Amino acid sequence: MIAPSILNANNMHLANNINAAINSGINRFHIDIMDGHFVPNLSYGPELIKDLKKEFPNIEVEVHLMSNNLDQMIPLFVETGCDLLEFHIEAAQSNTQKWLDYLKENHIKAGIVLNPATPIKEITSYLPSLDQLLLMTVIPGFGGQQFRDDSAFRIKEAVQTIKASHHNLPIEVDGGINDITAKIAKDAGAKIFVAGSYIFNKNTIKQQIDKLAKVIS
Ligand code: DX5
Ligand code: ZN
């Protein structure tokens, strides 16, 4: 599955760009929420998600929450009607299970996100509560960065960790995904591919989605 990140899309053409992606077969969007603290960048607030769900009720929205302020931010984004919420384990630390339970109680699919420097083994005890695992393949904060060389190794390690505990959940990758790196990530075991600048900053949106879809099919 491809989950486009609109972070680097032209905000003045957002609805057109989203429609073009949907017409090219997309049924999930990845929305990057940055609060200027966890990462040195700012992006959107809850209103964007509400509008997105209002305009496109059948399209899944996953929120990638890059914030340390989970007490405030998780309830705020749960209220938006998003389908899936992914928060960073580096931000939640010992509250990780509490937030996973909170998402389940609110009928929102739950994911945790690992930065490139965070050991894969940290996910082990949370596997029964996860719908998805997001591995960052860049240091989060900005679109348009290069896919890190250690990513394939980390994806394989996550596949092994999940298998060893007899769980079955998809691994998603985020950062520097293009037609070459998507193939590397797919071969390592990734199933969901977030792509931003590759989709929205080159050629037409349809051409880019078609190329990526071919590589990961
Ligand atoms: C980075 C974000 C990504 C990013 C992807 O912090 O989480 O979702 O926007 O953009 P590209 O595909 O350009 O790396
Ligand atoms: Zn993201």
Tab-separated table of C-alpha atoms and ligand atoms in Angstrom:
chain	number	residue	atom	x	y	z
A	1	MET	CA	0.000	0.000	0.000
A	2	ILE	CA	1.120	3.548	-0.748
A	3	ALA	CA	0.222	6.240	1.802
A	4	PRO	CA	1.116	9.641	0.337
A	5	SER	CA	2.432	12.312	2.696
A	6	ILE	CA	1.169	15.733	1.641
A	7	LEU	CA	3.887	17.542	3.625
A	8	ASN	CA	5.719	18.748	0.528
A	9	ALA	CA	2.625	19.229	-1.638
A	10	ASN	CA	1.692	22.776	-2.645
A	11	ASN	CA	-0.813	23.904	-0.007
A	12	MET	CA	-2.549	26.155	-2.540
A	13	HIS	CA	-3.376	23.065	-4.604
A	14	LEU	CA	-4.029	20.607	-1.811
A	15	ALA	CA	-7.550	19.506	-2.783
A	16	ASN	CA	-6.529	19.032	-6.432
A	17	ASN	CA	-3.483	17.053	-5.420
A	18	ILE	CA	-5.458	14.836	-3.054
A	19	ASN	CA	-8.076	14.213	-5.735
A	20	ALA	CA	-5.385	13.343	-8.262
A	21	ALA	CA	-3.898	10.822	-5.822
A	22	ILE	CA	-7.303	9.279	-5.108
A	23	ASN	CA	-7.989	9.025	-8.843
A	24	SER	CA	-4.696	7.167	-9.152
A	25	GLY	CA	-5.863	4.503	-6.694
A	26	ILE	CA	-4.845	5.916	-3.313
A	27	ASN	CA	-7.133	5.160	-0.379
A	28	ARG	CA	-4.991	6.233	2.562
A	29	PHE	CA	-3.115	9.465	3.329
A	30	HIS	CA	-0.310	9.941	5.833
A	31	ILE	CA	-0.527	13.278	7.616
A	32	ASP	CA	2.619	14.538	9.345
A	33	ILE	CA	1.909	16.499	12.496
A	34	MET	CA	4.943	18.463	13.716
A	35	ASP	CA	4.794	20.776	16.703
A	36	GLY	CA	8.184	22.493	16.528
A	37	HIS	CA	9.525	20.689	19.626
A	38	PHE	CA	9.928	16.992	18.918
A	39	VAL	CA	11.175	17.994	15.467
A	40	PRO	CA	12.330	21.469	14.393
A	41	ASN	CA	9.431	22.069	12.021
A	42	LEU	CA	5.738	22.974	12.120
A	43	SER	CA	2.991	21.538	9.965
A	44	TYR	CA	-0.754	21.072	10.445
A	45	GLY	CA	-3.325	21.093	13.208
A	46	PRO	CA	-6.444	19.007	13.838
A	47	GLU	CA	-8.671	21.071	11.502
A	48	LEU	CA	-6.922	19.723	8.427
A	49	ILE	CA	-7.754	16.152	9.425
A	50	LYS	CA	-11.371	17.056	10.155
A	51	ASP	CA	-11.728	18.717	6.745
A	52	LEU	CA	-10.037	15.799	5.036
A	53	LYS	CA	-12.437	13.291	6.642
A	54	LYS	CA	-15.418	15.533	5.822
A	55	GLU	CA	-14.489	15.869	2.149
A	56	PHE	CA	-13.284	12.292	1.690
A	57	PRO	CA	-15.106	10.135	4.266
A	58	ASN	CA	-14.090	6.867	2.596
A	59	ILE	CA	-10.404	7.649	2.516
A	60	GLU	CA	-8.327	6.440	5.452
A	61	VAL	CA	-6.274	9.039	7.287
A	62	GLU	CA	-3.290	8.051	9.374
A	63	VAL	CA	-1.788	10.661	11.659
A	64	HIS	CA	1.986	10.573	12.203
A	65	LEU	CA	2.327	12.512	15.425
A	66	MET	CA	5.751	14.087	15.919
A	67	SER	CA	5.272	15.633	19.353
A	68	ASN	CA	6.404	15.116	22.932
A	69	ASN	CA	3.216	16.619	24.262
A	70	LEU	CA	1.148	13.443	24.016
A	71	ASP	CA	-1.169	14.260	26.945
A	72	GLN	CA	-2.581	17.100	24.920
A	73	MET	CA	-2.010	15.977	21.337
A	74	ILE	CA	-3.296	12.406	21.336
A	75	PRO	CA	-6.805	13.292	22.636
A	76	LEU	CA	-6.885	16.302	20.277
A	77	PHE	CA	-6.187	14.162	17.213
A	78	VAL	CA	-8.380	11.270	18.357
A	79	GLU	CA	-11.268	13.744	18.184
A	80	THR	CA	-10.614	14.525	14.525
A	81	GLY	CA	-11.987	11.206	13.291
A	82	CYS	CA	-8.653	9.944	11.973
A	83	ASP	CA	-8.519	6.193	11.320
A	84	LEU	CA	-5.053	5.444	12.626
A	85	LEU	CA	-2.692	7.297	14.932
A	86	GLU	CA	1.031	6.659	15.157
A	87	PHE	CA	3.080	8.199	17.933
A	88	HIS	CA	6.795	8.028	18.647
A	89	ILE	CA	8.024	5.573	21.262
A	90	GLU	CA	10.804	8.094	22.037
A	91	ALA	CA	8.098	10.569	23.101
A	92	ALA	CA	5.813	8.143	24.962
A	93	GLN	CA	8.522	6.143	26.752
A	94	SER	CA	6.978	4.439	29.804
A	95	ASN	CA	3.491	5.649	28.790
A	96	THR	CA	3.519	3.729	25.506
A	97	GLN	CA	1.113	1.015	26.677
A	98	LYS	CA	-1.200	3.596	28.234
A	99	TRP	CA	-1.556	5.407	24.890
A	100	LEU	CA	-2.014	2.193	22.931
A	101	ASP	CA	-4.857	1.257	25.295
A	102	TYR	CA	-6.342	4.729	24.955
A	103	LEU	CA	-6.407	4.450	21.158
A	104	LYS	CA	-8.050	1.038	21.333
A	105	GLU	CA	-10.733	2.349	23.731
A	106	ASN	CA	-11.422	5.090	21.201
A	107	HIS	CA	-11.586	2.626	18.286
A	108	ILE	CA	-8.636	4.139	16.484
A	109	LYS	CA	-5.989	1.887	15.011
A	110	ALA	CA	-2.664	2.236	16.769
A	111	GLY	CA	0.875	2.429	15.544
A	112	ILE	CA	4.184	3.235	17.147
A	113	VAL	CA	7.003	4.960	15.351
A	114	LEU	CA	10.718	4.313	15.796
A	115	ASN	CA	13.398	6.824	14.890
A	116	PRO	CA	16.434	5.391	13.080
A	117	ALA	CA	18.481	5.345	16.309
A	118	THR	CA	15.920	3.507	18.451
A	119	PRO	CA	16.594	-0.234	18.921
A	120	ILE	CA	14.005	-2.510	17.275
A	121	LYS	CA	13.759	-4.666	20.394
A	122	GLU	CA	11.878	-1.842	22.143
A	123	ILE	CA	8.692	-2.850	20.301
A	124	THR	CA	8.562	-6.381	21.702
A	125	SER	CA	6.190	-5.954	24.633
A	126	TYR	CA	3.812	-3.754	22.619
A	127	LEU	CA	3.281	-6.103	19.668
A	128	PRO	CA	-0.103	-7.475	20.872
A	129	SER	CA	-1.514	-3.914	20.963
A	130	LEU	CA	-0.234	-2.717	17.588
A	131	ASP	CA	-2.019	-2.490	14.248
A	132	GLN	CA	1.062	-1.213	12.468
A	133	LEU	CA	4.734	-0.436	13.047
A	134	LEU	CA	6.303	2.622	11.434
A	135	LEU	CA	10.047	2.636	10.926
A	136	MET	CA	11.524	6.013	10.071
A	137	THR	CA	13.955	5.708	7.202
A	138	VAL	CA	15.149	9.295	7.717
A	139	ILE	CA	15.490	11.442	10.827
A	140	PRO	CA	11.995	12.966	11.052
A	141	GLY	CA	11.310	16.663	10.542
A	142	PHE	CA	11.456	17.360	6.836
A	143	GLY	CA	10.420	15.894	3.513
A	144	GLY	CA	12.887	15.369	0.702
A	145	GLN	CA	15.649	13.636	2.680
A	146	GLN	CA	17.665	10.589	1.649
A	147	PHE	CA	16.641	7.047	2.639
A	148	ARG	CA	19.161	5.798	5.213
A	149	ASP	CA	21.470	2.928	4.334
A	150	ASP	CA	20.755	0.982	7.514
A	151	SER	CA	17.002	0.873	6.771
A	152	ALA	CA	16.870	-2.547	5.071
A	153	PHE	CA	18.719	-4.101	7.992
A	154	ARG	CA	16.294	-2.561	10.480
A	155	ILE	CA	13.228	-3.642	8.502
A	156	LYS	CA	14.523	-7.237	8.437
A	157	GLU	CA	15.193	-7.115	12.160
A	158	ALA	CA	11.633	-5.898	12.771
A	159	VAL	CA	10.227	-8.676	10.560
A	160	GLN	CA	12.157	-11.235	12.629
A	161	THR	CA	11.065	-9.701	15.935
A	162	ILE	CA	7.412	-9.736	14.897
A	163	LYS	CA	7.629	-13.317	13.588
A	164	ALA	CA	9.416	-14.554	16.686
A	165	SER	CA	6.533	-13.395	18.867
A	166	HIS	CA	3.950	-14.914	16.482
A	167	HIS	CA	2.336	-11.628	15.626
A	168	ASN	CA	1.319	-10.366	12.267
A	169	LEU	CA	1.321	-6.659	11.639
A	170	PRO	CA	2.479	-4.615	8.692
A	171	ILE	CA	5.691	-2.604	8.713
A	172	GLU	CA	5.466	0.864	7.232
A	173	VAL	CA	8.427	2.936	6.083
A	174	ASP	CA	8.626	6.721	5.950
A	175	GLY	CA	11.287	8.976	4.481
A	176	GLY	CA	13.180	9.086	1.201
A	177	ILE	CA	10.891	6.579	-0.528
A	178	ASN	CA	11.197	6.509	-4.322
A	179	ASP	CA	11.067	3.758	-6.952
A	180	ILE	CA	14.550	2.510	-5.975
A	181	THR	CA	14.318	2.675	-2.178
A	182	ALA	CA	10.751	1.294	-2.150
A	183	LYS	CA	12.092	-1.859	-3.813
A	184	ILE	CA	14.846	-2.154	-1.177
A	185	ALA	CA	12.275	-1.697	1.610
A	186	LYS	CA	9.835	-4.128	0.006
A	187	ASP	CA	12.499	-6.813	-0.382
A	188	ALA	CA	13.344	-6.362	3.302
A	189	GLY	CA	9.689	-6.901	4.294
A	190	ALA	CA	7.951	-3.489	4.364
A	191	LYS	CA	4.281	-3.462	3.340
A	192	ILE	CA	3.198	0.189	3.575
A	193	PHE	CA	5.143	2.956	1.859
A	194	VAL	CA	4.865	6.626	2.776
A	195	ALA	CA	6.043	8.887	-0.011
A	196	GLY	CA	5.927	12.658	-0.128
A	197	SER	CA	8.233	14.547	-2.447
A	198	TYR	CA	8.454	11.609	-4.878
A	199	ILE	CA	4.695	11.829	-5.464
A	200	PHE	CA	4.007	15.545	-5.222
A	201	ASN	CA	7.165	17.241	-6.492
A	202	LYS	CA	7.895	15.461	-9.790
A	203	ASN	CA	6.084	14.851	-13.109
A	204	THR	CA	2.372	14.192	-12.583
A	205	ILE	CA	0.972	12.653	-9.429
A	206	LYS	CA	-0.495	9.781	-11.447
A	207	GLN	CA	2.807	9.000	-13.161
A	208	GLN	CA	4.618	8.876	-9.828
A	209	ILE	CA	1.993	6.749	-8.082
A	210	ASP	CA	1.879	4.326	-11.033
A	211	LYS	CA	5.675	3.940	-10.962
A	212	LEU	CA	5.730	3.316	-7.217
A	213	ALA	CA	2.777	0.929	-7.366
A	214	LYS	CA	4.569	-1.171	-9.972
A	215	VAL	CA	7.666	-1.487	-7.809
A	216	ILE	CA	5.817	-2.589	-4.680
A	217	SER	CA	3.225	-4.884	-6.303
B	1	DX5	C1	9.366	13.233	7.763
B	1	DX5	C2	7.926	12.817	7.517
B	1	DX5	C3	7.695	12.151	6.221
B	1	DX5	C4	8.061	12.966	5.026
B	1	DX5	C5	8.142	12.106	3.823
B	1	DX5	O1	9.483	13.719	9.051
B	1	DX5	O2	7.508	11.929	8.535
B	1	DX5	O3	6.370	11.637	6.132
B	1	DX5	O4	7.189	14.007	4.793
B	1	DX5	O5	8.633	12.878	2.787
B	1	DX5	P1	9.622	12.326	1.678
B	1	DX5	O6	8.885	11.191	0.999
B	1	DX5	O7	9.861	13.486	0.811
B	1	DX5	O8	10.848	11.823	2.386
B	2	ZN	ZN	5.612	10.838	8.337
